[in-house]
């Protein structure tokens, strides 16, 4: 009976601590800071994530909410910078380019593809046939005989 009461007390405490960490992650999605403010060690947090799938899922969601909050705050700072010409543009730009898809560096690829339809030379055909013989039994290899329309 006493052991059961102790287990319930531990579970209740852990649940409170998990709630504290989740609240902190929603404000600041940095695990070490959230753990410090909640009074829980990082190893405990990591253990909870590995042992409790539901907690891991909710913690990931809380971190996404925290990222969204930081992105919104950063965009607000950017707007203030534009309006008031305040410093720290580099820090704002860094945060937006690394953490917000709208402002991420983008790579543009341009090019063209051309297809040349050429026949194999007799030497190339011989090499291909030899390679096929090495990887497949001879009864599985069927010869390709192009017709006149190819």
PDB file of C-alpha atoms in Angstrom, residues 3-145:
ATOM      1  CA  UNK A   3       4.741   1.522  -2.212  1.00  0.00           C
ATOM      2  CA  UNK A   4       1.669   2.228  -4.368  1.00  0.00           C
ATOM      3  CA  UNK A   5       1.236   5.637  -2.746  1.00  0.00           C
ATOM      4  CA  UNK A   6       4.911   6.400  -3.370  1.00  0.00           C
ATOM      5  CA  UNK A   7       4.552   5.434  -7.060  1.00  0.00           C
ATOM      6  CA  UNK A   8       1.503   7.687  -7.410  1.00  0.00           C
ATOM      7  CA  UNK A   9       3.395  10.566  -5.822  1.00  0.00           C
ATOM      8  CA  UNK A  10       6.322  10.064  -8.213  1.00  0.00           C
ATOM      9  CA  UNK A  11       4.023   9.907 -11.238  1.00  0.00           C
ATOM     10  CA  UNK A  12       2.202  13.069 -10.165  1.00  0.00           C
ATOM     11  CA  UNK A  13       5.514  14.904  -9.686  1.00  0.00           C
ATOM     12  CA  UNK A  14       6.804  13.729 -13.060  1.00  0.00           C
ATOM     13  CA  UNK A  15       3.588  14.827 -14.723  1.00  0.00           C
ATOM     14  CA  UNK A  16       3.929  18.304 -13.179  1.00  0.00           C
ATOM     15  CA  UNK A  17       7.562  18.487 -14.304  1.00  0.00           C
ATOM     16  CA  UNK A  18       6.632  17.391 -17.817  1.00  0.00           C
ATOM     17  CA  UNK A  19       3.962  20.106 -17.944  1.00  0.00           C
ATOM     18  CA  UNK A  20       6.532  22.681 -16.793  1.00  0.00           C
ATOM     19  CA  UNK A  21       8.998  21.623 -19.486  1.00  0.00           C
ATOM     20  CA  UNK A  22       6.300  21.711 -22.164  1.00  0.00           C
ATOM     21  CA  UNK A  23       5.276  25.211 -21.083  1.00  0.00           C
ATOM     22  CA  UNK A  24       8.909  26.352 -21.257  1.00  0.00           C
ATOM     23  CA  UNK A  25       9.424  24.762 -24.697  1.00  0.00           C
ATOM     24  CA  UNK A  26       6.405  26.697 -25.972  1.00  0.00           C
ATOM     25  CA  UNK A  27       8.088  29.927 -24.818  1.00  0.00           C
ATOM     26  CA  UNK A  28      11.678  29.082 -25.758  1.00  0.00           C
ATOM     27  CA  UNK A  29      12.292  25.934 -27.835  1.00  0.00           C
ATOM     28  CA  UNK A  30      15.742  25.232 -26.420  1.00  0.00           C
ATOM     29  CA  UNK A  31      15.827  22.034 -24.381  1.00  0.00           C
ATOM     30  CA  UNK A  32      18.613  23.036 -22.001  1.00  0.00           C
ATOM     31  CA  UNK A  33      16.868  26.299 -21.095  1.00  0.00           C
ATOM     32  CA  UNK A  34      13.471  24.610 -20.712  1.00  0.00           C
ATOM     33  CA  UNK A  35      14.968  21.926 -18.461  1.00  0.00           C
ATOM     34  CA  UNK A  36      16.816  24.482 -16.351  1.00  0.00           C
ATOM     35  CA  UNK A  37      13.719  26.631 -15.850  1.00  0.00           C
ATOM     36  CA  UNK A  38      11.580  23.566 -15.070  1.00  0.00           C
ATOM     37  CA  UNK A  39      14.184  22.196 -12.652  1.00  0.00           C
ATOM     38  CA  UNK A  40      14.625  18.936 -14.552  1.00  0.00           C
ATOM     39  CA  UNK A  41      17.875  17.486 -15.862  1.00  0.00           C
ATOM     40  CA  UNK A  42      18.457  17.051 -19.579  1.00  0.00           C
ATOM     41  CA  UNK A  43      19.069  13.336 -19.094  1.00  0.00           C
ATOM     42  CA  UNK A  44      15.683  13.007 -17.390  1.00  0.00           C
ATOM     43  CA  UNK A  45      14.074  14.850 -20.296  1.00  0.00           C
ATOM     44  CA  UNK A  46      15.867  12.569 -22.772  1.00  0.00           C
ATOM     45  CA  UNK A  47      14.747   9.478 -20.844  1.00  0.00           C
ATOM     46  CA  UNK A  48      11.141  10.665 -20.825  1.00  0.00           C
ATOM     47  CA  UNK A  49      11.333  11.223 -24.592  1.00  0.00           C
ATOM     48  CA  UNK A  50      12.709   7.739 -25.187  1.00  0.00           C
ATOM     49  CA  UNK A  51      10.304   5.961 -22.826  1.00  0.00           C
ATOM     50  CA  UNK A  52       7.088   7.910 -23.482  1.00  0.00           C
ATOM     51  CA  UNK A  53       5.994   8.221 -27.121  1.00  0.00           C
ATOM     52  CA  UNK A  54       3.114  10.538 -26.225  1.00  0.00           C
ATOM     53  CA  UNK A  55       5.431  12.884 -24.308  1.00  0.00           C
ATOM     54  CA  UNK A  56       7.895  12.915 -27.225  1.00  0.00           C
ATOM     55  CA  UNK A  57       5.090  13.843 -29.617  1.00  0.00           C
ATOM     56  CA  UNK A  58       3.743  16.610 -27.354  1.00  0.00           C
ATOM     57  CA  UNK A  59       7.280  17.914 -26.698  1.00  0.00           C
ATOM     58  CA  UNK A  60       7.954  18.108 -30.441  1.00  0.00           C
ATOM     59  CA  UNK A  61       4.697  20.010 -30.915  1.00  0.00           C
ATOM     60  CA  UNK A  62       5.621  22.372 -28.062  1.00  0.00           C
ATOM     61  CA  UNK A  63       9.009  23.036 -29.670  1.00  0.00           C
ATOM     62  CA  UNK A  64       7.310  23.805 -32.995  1.00  0.00           C
ATOM     63  CA  UNK A  65       5.007  26.231 -31.193  1.00  0.00           C
ATOM     64  CA  UNK A  66       8.063  27.825 -29.579  1.00  0.00           C
ATOM     65  CA  UNK A  67       9.788  28.107 -32.954  1.00  0.00           C
ATOM     66  CA  UNK A  68       6.693  29.761 -34.396  1.00  0.00           C
ATOM     67  CA  UNK A  69       6.608  32.200 -31.481  1.00  0.00           C
ATOM     68  CA  UNK A  70      10.295  33.079 -31.930  1.00  0.00           C
ATOM     69  CA  UNK A  71       9.803  33.502 -35.673  1.00  0.00           C
ATOM     70  CA  UNK A  72       6.886  35.858 -35.050  1.00  0.00           C
ATOM     71  CA  UNK A  73       8.924  37.849 -32.531  1.00  0.00           C
ATOM     72  CA  UNK A  74      11.824  38.015 -34.973  1.00  0.00           C
ATOM     73  CA  UNK A  75       9.596  39.231 -37.774  1.00  0.00           C
ATOM     74  CA  UNK A  76       8.248  41.905 -35.426  1.00  0.00           C
ATOM     75  CA  UNK A  77      11.812  42.989 -34.651  1.00  0.00           C
ATOM     76  CA  UNK A  78      12.571  43.080 -38.359  1.00  0.00           C
ATOM     77  CA  UNK A  79       9.586  45.341 -38.951  1.00  0.00           C
ATOM     78  CA  UNK A  80      10.722  47.610 -36.097  1.00  0.00           C
ATOM     79  CA  UNK A  81      14.201  47.673 -37.603  1.00  0.00           C
ATOM     80  CA  UNK A  82      12.816  48.706 -40.961  1.00  0.00           C
ATOM     81  CA  UNK A  83      10.660  51.427 -39.373  1.00  0.00           C
ATOM     82  CA  UNK A  84      13.188  52.778 -36.854  1.00  0.00           C
ATOM     83  CA  UNK A  85      16.583  51.938 -38.391  1.00  0.00           C
ATOM     84  CA  UNK A  86      17.717  50.132 -35.223  1.00  0.00           C
ATOM     85  CA  UNK A  87      20.897  47.964 -35.118  1.00  0.00           C
ATOM     86  CA  UNK A  88      21.212  44.173 -34.902  1.00  0.00           C
ATOM     87  CA  UNK A  89      20.035  43.519 -38.429  1.00  0.00           C
ATOM     88  CA  UNK A  90      22.567  40.690 -38.721  1.00  0.00           C
ATOM     89  CA  UNK A  91      21.100  38.791 -35.768  1.00  0.00           C
ATOM     90  CA  UNK A  92      17.569  39.211 -37.066  1.00  0.00           C
ATOM     91  CA  UNK A  93      18.579  38.127 -40.557  1.00  0.00           C
ATOM     92  CA  UNK A  94      20.438  35.115 -39.182  1.00  0.00           C
ATOM     93  CA  UNK A  95      17.426  33.945 -37.157  1.00  0.00           C
ATOM     94  CA  UNK A  96      15.008  34.356 -40.048  1.00  0.00           C
ATOM     95  CA  UNK A  97      17.239  32.726 -42.656  1.00  0.00           C
ATOM     96  CA  UNK A  98      17.976  29.710 -40.443  1.00  0.00           C
ATOM     97  CA  UNK A  99      14.617  29.174 -38.746  1.00  0.00           C
ATOM     98  CA  UNK A 100      11.877  30.483 -41.019  1.00  0.00           C
ATOM     99  CA  UNK A 101      11.240  28.815 -44.384  1.00  0.00           C
ATOM    100  CA  UNK A 102       9.938  32.048 -45.886  1.00  0.00           C
ATOM    101  CA  UNK A 103      13.356  33.686 -45.418  1.00  0.00           C
ATOM    102  CA  UNK A 104      15.621  30.678 -45.938  1.00  0.00           C
ATOM    103  CA  UNK A 105      18.370  30.782 -48.517  1.00  0.00           C
ATOM    104  CA  UNK A 106      17.125  29.316 -51.763  1.00  0.00           C
ATOM    105  CA  UNK A 107      18.989  27.625 -54.546  1.00  0.00           C
ATOM    106  CA  UNK A 108      17.709  28.102 -58.065  1.00  0.00           C
ATOM    107  CA  UNK A 109      18.631  25.468 -60.622  1.00  0.00           C
ATOM    108  CA  UNK A 110      18.368  26.160 -64.315  1.00  0.00           C
ATOM    109  CA  UNK A 111      19.237  23.824 -67.123  1.00  0.00           C
ATOM    110  CA  UNK A 112      18.067  21.794 -70.040  1.00  0.00           C
ATOM    111  CA  UNK A 113      18.021  18.134 -70.881  1.00  0.00           C
ATOM    112  CA  UNK A 114      18.596  16.723 -74.314  1.00  0.00           C
ATOM    113  CA  UNK A 115      18.291  13.113 -75.339  1.00  0.00           C
ATOM    114  CA  UNK A 116      20.368  11.673 -78.130  1.00  0.00           C
ATOM    115  CA  UNK A 117      18.980   8.485 -79.571  1.00  0.00           C
ATOM    116  CA  UNK A 118      22.028   6.640 -80.828  1.00  0.00           C
ATOM    117  CA  UNK A 119      22.561   2.980 -81.550  1.00  0.00           C
ATOM    118  CA  UNK A 120      25.238   1.013 -79.759  1.00  0.00           C
ATOM    119  CA  UNK A 121      28.285   0.162 -81.758  1.00  0.00           C
ATOM    120  CA  UNK A 122      28.961  -3.566 -82.241  1.00  0.00           C
ATOM    121  CA  UNK A 123      31.770  -3.293 -79.672  1.00  0.00           C
ATOM    122  CA  UNK A 124      29.418  -1.676 -77.118  1.00  0.00           C
ATOM    123  CA  UNK A 125      26.798  -4.369 -77.763  1.00  0.00           C
ATOM    124  CA  UNK A 126      29.407  -7.064 -77.102  1.00  0.00           C
ATOM    125  CA  UNK A 127      30.404  -5.429 -73.803  1.00  0.00           C
ATOM    126  CA  UNK A 128      26.752  -5.198 -72.703  1.00  0.00           C
ATOM    127  CA  UNK A 129      26.114  -8.854 -73.600  1.00  0.00           C
ATOM    128  CA  UNK A 130      29.192  -9.975 -71.639  1.00  0.00           C
ATOM    129  CA  UNK A 131      28.091  -7.948 -68.609  1.00  0.00           C
ATOM    130  CA  UNK A 132      24.602  -9.451 -68.771  1.00  0.00           C
ATOM    131  CA  UNK A 133      26.044 -12.964 -68.926  1.00  0.00           C
ATOM    132  CA  UNK A 134      27.919 -12.285 -65.690  1.00  0.00           C
ATOM    133  CA  UNK A 135      24.825 -11.200 -63.747  1.00  0.00           C
ATOM    134  CA  UNK A 136      22.033 -13.380 -65.164  1.00  0.00           C
ATOM    135  CA  UNK A 137      21.702 -16.947 -66.398  1.00  0.00           C
ATOM    136  CA  UNK A 138      21.764 -17.191 -70.159  1.00  0.00           C
ATOM    137  CA  UNK A 139      18.133 -18.378 -70.398  1.00  0.00           C
ATOM    138  CA  UNK A 140      16.943 -15.130 -68.800  1.00  0.00           C
ATOM    139  CA  UNK A 141      18.710 -12.917 -71.295  1.00  0.00           C
ATOM    140  CA  UNK A 142      16.692 -12.181 -74.364  1.00  0.00           C
ATOM    141  CA  UNK A 143      18.305 -10.527 -77.277  1.00  0.00           C
ATOM    142  CA  UNK A 144      16.998  -7.151 -78.272  1.00  0.00           C
ATOM    143  CA  UNK A 145      16.625  -6.937 -81.979  1.00  0.00           C
TER     144      UNK A 145
END
